[in-house]
Tab-separated table of C-alpha atoms in Angstrom:
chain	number	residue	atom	x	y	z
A	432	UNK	CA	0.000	0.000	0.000
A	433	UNK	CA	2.942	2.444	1.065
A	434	UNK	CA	4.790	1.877	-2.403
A	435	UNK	CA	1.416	2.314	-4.041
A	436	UNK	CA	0.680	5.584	-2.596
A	437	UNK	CA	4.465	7.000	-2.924
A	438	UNK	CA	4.094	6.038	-7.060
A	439	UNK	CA	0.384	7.675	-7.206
A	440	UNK	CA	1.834	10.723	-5.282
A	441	UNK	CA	4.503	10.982	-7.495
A	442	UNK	CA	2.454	10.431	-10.712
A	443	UNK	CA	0.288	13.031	-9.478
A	444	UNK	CA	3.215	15.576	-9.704
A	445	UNK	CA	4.906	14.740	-12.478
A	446	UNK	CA	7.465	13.174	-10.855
A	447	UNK	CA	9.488	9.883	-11.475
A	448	UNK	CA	7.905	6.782	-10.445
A	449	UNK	CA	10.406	5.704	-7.631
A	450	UNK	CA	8.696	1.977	-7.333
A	451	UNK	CA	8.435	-0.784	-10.140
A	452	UNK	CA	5.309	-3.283	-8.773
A	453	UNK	CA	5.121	-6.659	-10.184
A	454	UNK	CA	2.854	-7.850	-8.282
A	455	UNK	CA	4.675	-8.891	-4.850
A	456	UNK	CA	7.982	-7.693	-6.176
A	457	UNK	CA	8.973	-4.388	-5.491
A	458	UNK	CA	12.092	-2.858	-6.846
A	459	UNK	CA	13.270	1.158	-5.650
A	460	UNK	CA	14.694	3.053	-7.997
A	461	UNK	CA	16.859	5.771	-5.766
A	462	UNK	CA	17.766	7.809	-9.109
A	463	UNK	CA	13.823	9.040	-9.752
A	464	UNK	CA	13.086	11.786	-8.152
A	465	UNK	CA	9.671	10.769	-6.906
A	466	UNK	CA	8.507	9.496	-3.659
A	467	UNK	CA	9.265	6.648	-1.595
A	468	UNK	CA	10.007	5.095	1.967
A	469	UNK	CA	13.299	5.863	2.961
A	470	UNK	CA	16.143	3.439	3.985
A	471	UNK	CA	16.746	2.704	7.583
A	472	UNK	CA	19.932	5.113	7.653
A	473	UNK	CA	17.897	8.078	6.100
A	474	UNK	CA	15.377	7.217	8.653
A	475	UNK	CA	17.813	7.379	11.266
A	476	UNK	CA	19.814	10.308	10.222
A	477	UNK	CA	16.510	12.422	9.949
A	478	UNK	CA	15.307	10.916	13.645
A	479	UNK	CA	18.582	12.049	14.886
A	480	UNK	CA	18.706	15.733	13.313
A	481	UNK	CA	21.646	16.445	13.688
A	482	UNK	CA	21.565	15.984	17.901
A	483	UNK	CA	22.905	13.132	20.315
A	484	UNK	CA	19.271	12.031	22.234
A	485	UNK	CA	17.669	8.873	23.321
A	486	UNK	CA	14.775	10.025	21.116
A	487	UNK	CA	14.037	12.560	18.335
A	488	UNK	CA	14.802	15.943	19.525
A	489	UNK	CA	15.021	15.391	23.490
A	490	UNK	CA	16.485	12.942	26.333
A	491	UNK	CA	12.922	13.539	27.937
A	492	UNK	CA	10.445	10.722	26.202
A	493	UNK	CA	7.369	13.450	26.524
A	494	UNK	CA	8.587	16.465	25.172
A	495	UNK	CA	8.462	14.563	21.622
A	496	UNK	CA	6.874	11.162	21.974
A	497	UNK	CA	2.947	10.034	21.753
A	498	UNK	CA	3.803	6.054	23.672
A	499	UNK	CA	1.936	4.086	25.924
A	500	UNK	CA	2.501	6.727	28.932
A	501	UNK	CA	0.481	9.947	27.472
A	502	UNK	CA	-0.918	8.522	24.363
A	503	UNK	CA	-4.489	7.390	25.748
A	504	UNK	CA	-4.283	4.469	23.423
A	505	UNK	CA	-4.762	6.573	20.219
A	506	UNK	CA	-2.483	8.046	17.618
A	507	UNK	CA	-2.288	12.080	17.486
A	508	UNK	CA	-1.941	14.575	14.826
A	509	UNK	CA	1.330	15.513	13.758
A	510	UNK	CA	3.362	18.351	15.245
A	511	UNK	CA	1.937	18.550	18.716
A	512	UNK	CA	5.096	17.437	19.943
A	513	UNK	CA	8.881	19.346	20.034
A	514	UNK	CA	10.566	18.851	16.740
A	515	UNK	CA	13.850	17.107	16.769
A	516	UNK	CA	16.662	19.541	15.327
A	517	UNK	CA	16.176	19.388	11.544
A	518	UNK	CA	12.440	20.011	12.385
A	519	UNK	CA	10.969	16.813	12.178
A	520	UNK	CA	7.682	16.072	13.979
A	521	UNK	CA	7.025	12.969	15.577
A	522	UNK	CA	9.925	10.984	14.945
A	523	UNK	CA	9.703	8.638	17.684
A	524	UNK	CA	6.231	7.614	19.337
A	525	UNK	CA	2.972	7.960	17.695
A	526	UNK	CA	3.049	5.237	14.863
A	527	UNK	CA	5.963	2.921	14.043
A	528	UNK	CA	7.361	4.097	10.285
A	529	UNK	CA	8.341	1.847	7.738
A	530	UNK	CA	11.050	1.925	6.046
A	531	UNK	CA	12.887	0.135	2.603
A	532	UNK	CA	15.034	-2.081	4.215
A	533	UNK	CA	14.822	-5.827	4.657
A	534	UNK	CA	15.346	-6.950	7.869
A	535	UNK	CA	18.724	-8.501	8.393
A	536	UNK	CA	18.725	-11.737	10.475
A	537	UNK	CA	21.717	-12.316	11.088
A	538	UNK	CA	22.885	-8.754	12.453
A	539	UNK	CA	21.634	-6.213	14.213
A	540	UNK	CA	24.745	-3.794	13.943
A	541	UNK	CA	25.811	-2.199	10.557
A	542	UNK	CA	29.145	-3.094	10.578
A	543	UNK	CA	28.672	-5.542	6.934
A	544	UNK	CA	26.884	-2.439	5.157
A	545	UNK	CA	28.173	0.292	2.843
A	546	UNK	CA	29.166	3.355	4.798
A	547	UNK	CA	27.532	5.559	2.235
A	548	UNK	CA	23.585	5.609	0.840
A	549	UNK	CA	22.909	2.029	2.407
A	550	UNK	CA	20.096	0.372	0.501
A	551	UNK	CA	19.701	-2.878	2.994
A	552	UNK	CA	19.801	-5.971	2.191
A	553	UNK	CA	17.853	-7.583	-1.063
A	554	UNK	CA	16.249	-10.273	0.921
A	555	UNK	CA	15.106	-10.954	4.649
A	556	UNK	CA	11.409	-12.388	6.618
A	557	UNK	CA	10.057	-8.594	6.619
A	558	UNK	CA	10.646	-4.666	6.183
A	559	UNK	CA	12.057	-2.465	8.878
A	560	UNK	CA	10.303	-0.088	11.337
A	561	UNK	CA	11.525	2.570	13.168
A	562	UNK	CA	10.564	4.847	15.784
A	563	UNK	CA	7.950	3.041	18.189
A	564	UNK	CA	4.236	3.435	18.649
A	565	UNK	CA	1.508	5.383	20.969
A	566	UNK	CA	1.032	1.791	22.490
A	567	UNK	CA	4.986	1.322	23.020
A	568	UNK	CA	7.044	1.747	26.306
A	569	UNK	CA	9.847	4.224	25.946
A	570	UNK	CA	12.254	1.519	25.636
A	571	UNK	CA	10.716	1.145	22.217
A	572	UNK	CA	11.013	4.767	20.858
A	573	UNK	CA	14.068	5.636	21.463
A	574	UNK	CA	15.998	6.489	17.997
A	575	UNK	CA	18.370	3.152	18.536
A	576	UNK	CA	15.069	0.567	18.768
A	577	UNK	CA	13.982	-1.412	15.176
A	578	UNK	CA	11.342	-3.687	14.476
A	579	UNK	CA	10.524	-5.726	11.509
A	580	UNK	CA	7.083	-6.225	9.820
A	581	UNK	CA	5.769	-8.357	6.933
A	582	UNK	CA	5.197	-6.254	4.101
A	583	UNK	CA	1.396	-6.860	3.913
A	584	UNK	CA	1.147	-6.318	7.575
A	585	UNK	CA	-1.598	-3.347	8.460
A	586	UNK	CA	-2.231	-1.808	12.100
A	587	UNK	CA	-3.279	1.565	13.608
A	588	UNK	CA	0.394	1.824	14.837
A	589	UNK	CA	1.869	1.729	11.541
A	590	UNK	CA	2.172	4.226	9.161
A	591	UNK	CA	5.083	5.689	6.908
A	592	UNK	CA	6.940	8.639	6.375
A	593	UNK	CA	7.548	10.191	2.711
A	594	UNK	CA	11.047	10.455	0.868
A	595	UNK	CA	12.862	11.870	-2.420
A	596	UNK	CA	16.183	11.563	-3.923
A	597	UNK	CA	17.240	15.510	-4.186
A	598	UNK	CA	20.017	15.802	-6.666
């Protein structure tokens, strides 16, 4: 459904396709300048942005996080939280975000990927998300936590966040 959307958005504007569908296969094509999910290290980089915090934009959980704590069990609009330093709303807490990336099974550190633009791996049981949920603990939103979903896998503490190759 995400790739779906980012290709419609993109048609929409008159933009690149970024996503070739063939049915269950999905292929990314980072040249087009259209819309997409972005990899787990743009993910991180723009959670991060720029600072050194547990989560995005503070070391204190509710000054930027909708979790389990202060979320009454619902999702909230966008941007009622601090934004981290690159002015990014909602970065951790409020839905989990997916991202491009297969997840890797047998590592959880980076140290076999490419230093620079990262794609993930080709294969793996399901897609990476980052950034935790309303119903998460604040273990689970901090900027370091990941989680893995099966692509076809739909909740109301999943959504995405939009992308672009600028070049």
């Amino acid at each position: 459904d995400c790739v779906e959307f980012c290709n419609k958005l993109s048609e929409s504007e008159g933009l690149e396709k970024a996503y070739l569908i063939n049915g269950r296969e999905v292929q990314c094509n980072f040249a087009s300048d259209g819309y997409r999910l972005p990899t787990e290290a743009e993910w991180e980089c723009a959670g991060r942005g720029g600072e050194s915090h547990l989560y995005s934009g503070s070391n204190n959980i509710d000054d930027v996080a909708w979790y389990d704590e202060n979320s009454d069990g619902v999702s909230h609009g966008v941007g009622q939280k601090k934004a981290n330093g690159f002015g990014l709303f909602d970065m951790s807490g409020n839905v989990w975000e997916w991202c491009w990336d297969w997840w890797d099974d047998e590592s959880e550190d980076y140290s076999s990927s490419p230093t620079e633009d990262p794609t993930g791996d080709s294969t793996g049981p399901g897609r990476v998300s980052r950034g935790g949920g309303w119903n998460c603990d604040a273990r689970d939103t901090r900027l370091s936590d990941r989680d893995w979903y099966y692509p076809s896998y739909r909740c109301n503490d999943q959504g995405f966040r939009l992308s672009r190759t600028i070049r």
